[in-house]
Amino acid sequence: FNLAAQIWNHTFYWQSMSPDGGACDDALKVKAQLKSDFGSFDKFVEEFKTRAAKHFGSGWIWLSVNAEKKLVITDGHDAFNPIKDGLTPILTIDVWEHAYYVDQRNDRGAYIAVFMSLINWSKVEERYNAAV
């Protein structure tokens, strides 16, 4: 499980970013759902960033769709993947040190800010629509 999940997680992670990413268009259904489930898009961003910053050690932070079609943020260590908990992931950030050590010199906050500016919202929207 561990090796297969790490490959799956990393592939999903890389597809979650784009050099043209960052801006979440108001017309996206996922943005409307984020506003509904978190109170506002900015509140989602803050909660996602906080969860990533405060996650102890290495692991993954996920935005997923639950059985009630609500968006939830989860996190876990090692090869954690929300699929095993019955959730459908639509976005992830890798918070293992290898994801940011070289460029940000162990500054996880700087890495999170860069990641947020690269989110491929078109891909997130595609995943969201497939989940609901």
C-alpha positions as a Markdown table, in Angstrom:
| # | Residue | x | y | z |
|---|---|---|---|---|
| 1 | Phe | 0.0 | 0.0 | 0.0 |
| 2 | Asn | 2.7 | 2.5 | 1.0 |
| 3 | Leu | 4.6 | 2.6 | -2.3 |
| 4 | Ala | 1.5 | 2.5 | -4.5 |
| 5 | Ala | -0.2 | 5.3 | -2.5 |
| 6 | Gln | 2.9 | 7.5 | -2.6 |
| 7 | Ile | 3.1 | 7.1 | -6.4 |
| 8 | Trp | -0.7 | 7.9 | -6.7 |
| 9 | Asn | -0.4 | 10.8 | -4.3 |
| 10 | His | 2.5 | 12.4 | -6.1 |
| 11 | Thr | 0.9 | 12.0 | -9.5 |
| 12 | Phe | -2.3 | 13.6 | -8.1 |
| 13 | Tyr | -0.2 | 16.4 | -6.5 |
| 14 | Trp | 1.7 | 17.3 | -9.7 |
| 15 | Gln | -1.6 | 17.4 | -11.7 |
| 16 | Ser | -2.9 | 19.8 | -9.0 |
| 17 | Met | -0.6 | 22.5 | -10.2 |
| 18 | Ser | -0.1 | 24.6 | -13.4 |
| 19 | Pro | 2.3 | 27.4 | -14.3 |
| 20 | Asp | -0.9 | 29.3 | -15.3 |
| 21 | Gly | -2.7 | 28.4 | -12.0 |
| 22 | Gly | -3.6 | 30.3 | -8.9 |
| 23 | Ala | -6.8 | 32.2 | -9.8 |
| 24 | Cys | -10.0 | 30.4 | -9.0 |
| 25 | Asp | -12.6 | 31.8 | -11.4 |
| 26 | Asp | -16.0 | 32.8 | -9.9 |
| 27 | Ala | -17.8 | 30.7 | -12.6 |
| 28 | Leu | -16.4 | 27.5 | -11.2 |
| 29 | Lys | -18.8 | 25.2 | -9.4 |
| 30 | Val | -16.1 | 24.2 | -6.9 |
| 31 | Lys | -15.7 | 27.8 | -5.9 |
| 32 | Ala | -19.4 | 28.1 | -5.1 |
| 33 | Gln | -19.1 | 24.9 | -3.0 |
| 34 | Leu | -16.0 | 26.2 | -1.2 |
| 35 | Lys | -18.0 | 29.4 | -0.3 |
| 36 | Ser | -20.9 | 27.3 | 0.9 |
| 37 | Asp | -18.9 | 24.8 | 2.9 |
| 38 | Phe | -16.3 | 27.2 | 4.4 |
| 39 | Gly | -18.2 | 30.5 | 4.6 |
| 40 | Ser | -16.1 | 32.1 | 1.9 |
| 41 | Phe | -13.3 | 31.3 | -0.5 |
| 42 | Asp | -10.8 | 33.2 | 1.6 |
| 43 | Lys | -11.8 | 31.2 | 4.7 |
| 44 | Phe | -11.1 | 28.0 | 2.7 |
| 45 | Val | -7.7 | 29.3 | 1.7 |
| 46 | Glu | -6.9 | 30.2 | 5.2 |
| 47 | Glu | -8.0 | 26.9 | 6.6 |
| 48 | Phe | -6.1 | 24.9 | 4.0 |
| 49 | Lys | -2.9 | 26.9 | 4.5 |
| 50 | Thr | -3.2 | 26.7 | 8.3 |
| 51 | Arg | -3.7 | 22.9 | 8.1 |
| 52 | Ala | -0.7 | 22.6 | 5.9 |
| 53 | Ala | 1.5 | 24.9 | 8.0 |
| 54 | Lys | 0.6 | 23.2 | 11.3 |
| 55 | His | 0.7 | 19.6 | 10.1 |
| 56 | Phe | 3.4 | 18.0 | 12.3 |
| 57 | Gly | 6.2 | 16.3 | 10.3 |
| 58 | Ser | 5.7 | 14.9 | 6.8 |
| 59 | Gly | 2.5 | 14.1 | 5.0 |
| 60 | Trp | -0.4 | 15.3 | 2.9 |
| 61 | Ile | -3.2 | 17.8 | 3.2 |
| 62 | Trp | -6.3 | 17.0 | 1.1 |
| 63 | Leu | -9.4 | 18.8 | -0.1 |
| 64 | Ser | -12.0 | 16.1 | -0.7 |
| 65 | Val | -15.7 | 15.6 | -1.4 |
| 66 | Asn | -17.5 | 13.5 | 1.3 |
| 67 | Ala | -20.6 | 11.3 | 1.0 |
| 68 | Glu | -22.9 | 14.3 | 1.6 |
| 69 | Lys | -21.2 | 16.1 | -1.3 |
| 70 | Lys | -19.6 | 18.6 | 1.1 |
| 71 | Leu | -15.9 | 19.7 | 0.8 |
| 72 | Val | -13.7 | 18.7 | 3.7 |
| 73 | Ile | -10.0 | 19.2 | 4.5 |
| 74 | Thr | -8.1 | 16.2 | 5.9 |
| 75 | Asp | -4.5 | 15.5 | 6.6 |
| 76 | Gly | -2.4 | 12.5 | 7.4 |
| 77 | His | 1.1 | 11.1 | 7.6 |
| 78 | Asp | 3.2 | 8.9 | 5.3 |
| 79 | Ala | 1.1 | 7.6 | 2.4 |
| 80 | Phe | -2.2 | 8.9 | 3.8 |
| 81 | Asn | -4.9 | 9.1 | 1.1 |
| 82 | Pro | -8.5 | 10.0 | 1.8 |
| 83 | Ile | -9.9 | 7.4 | -0.6 |
| 84 | Lys | -9.3 | 4.8 | 2.1 |
| 85 | Asp | -11.8 | 6.8 | 4.3 |
| 86 | Gly | -14.5 | 6.9 | 1.6 |
| 87 | Leu | -13.7 | 10.5 | 0.4 |
| 88 | Thr | -13.1 | 11.6 | -3.1 |
| 89 | Pro | -9.9 | 13.9 | -3.3 |
| 90 | Ile | -9.9 | 16.9 | -5.5 |
| 91 | Leu | -6.7 | 18.7 | -4.4 |
| 92 | Thr | -3.6 | 17.9 | -2.3 |
| 93 | Ile | -0.5 | 19.6 | -1.1 |
| 94 | Asp | 2.6 | 17.5 | -0.2 |
| 95 | Val | 4.1 | 18.7 | 3.1 |
| 96 | Trp | 7.0 | 16.3 | 3.1 |
| 97 | Glu | 10.2 | 18.3 | 3.5 |
| 98 | His | 11.5 | 17.1 | 0.0 |
| 99 | Ala | 8.7 | 19.2 | -1.5 |
| 100 | Tyr | 10.1 | 22.5 | -0.4 |
| 101 | Tyr | 13.6 | 22.2 | 1.2 |
| 102 | Val | 15.7 | 23.0 | -1.8 |
| 103 | Asp | 13.8 | 26.1 | -3.0 |
| 104 | Gln | 12.5 | 27.4 | 0.3 |
| 105 | Arg | 15.2 | 26.2 | 2.7 |
| 106 | Asn | 12.8 | 24.6 | 5.1 |
| 107 | Asp | 10.4 | 27.5 | 5.1 |
| 108 | Arg | 7.1 | 25.6 | 4.8 |
| 109 | Gly | 5.1 | 28.9 | 4.8 |
| 110 | Ala | 6.8 | 30.2 | 1.7 |
| 111 | Tyr | 6.3 | 26.8 | 0.0 |
| 112 | Ile | 2.6 | 26.9 | 0.8 |
| 113 | Ala | 2.2 | 30.4 | -0.6 |
| 114 | Val | 3.9 | 29.3 | -3.8 |
| 115 | Phe | 1.7 | 26.2 | -4.0 |
| 116 | Met | -1.5 | 28.3 | -3.6 |
| 117 | Ser | -0.4 | 30.5 | -6.5 |
| 118 | Leu | 0.0 | 27.4 | -8.7 |
| 119 | Ile | -3.2 | 25.5 | -8.0 |
| 120 | Asn | -4.7 | 24.2 | -11.3 |
| 121 | Trp | -8.3 | 25.2 | -10.6 |
| 122 | Ser | -9.5 | 23.8 | -13.9 |
| 123 | Lys | -8.2 | 20.4 | -12.8 |
| 124 | Val | -9.8 | 20.8 | -9.4 |
| 125 | Glu | -13.1 | 21.7 | -11.1 |
| 126 | Glu | -12.9 | 18.6 | -13.3 |
| 127 | Arg | -12.3 | 16.4 | -10.3 |
| 128 | Tyr | -15.1 | 18.1 | -8.3 |
| 129 | Asn | -17.6 | 17.7 | -11.1 |
| 130 | Ala | -16.7 | 14.0 | -11.5 |
| 131 | Ala | -17.2 | 13.5 | -7.7 |
| 132 | Val | -20.6 | 15.1 | -7.5 |
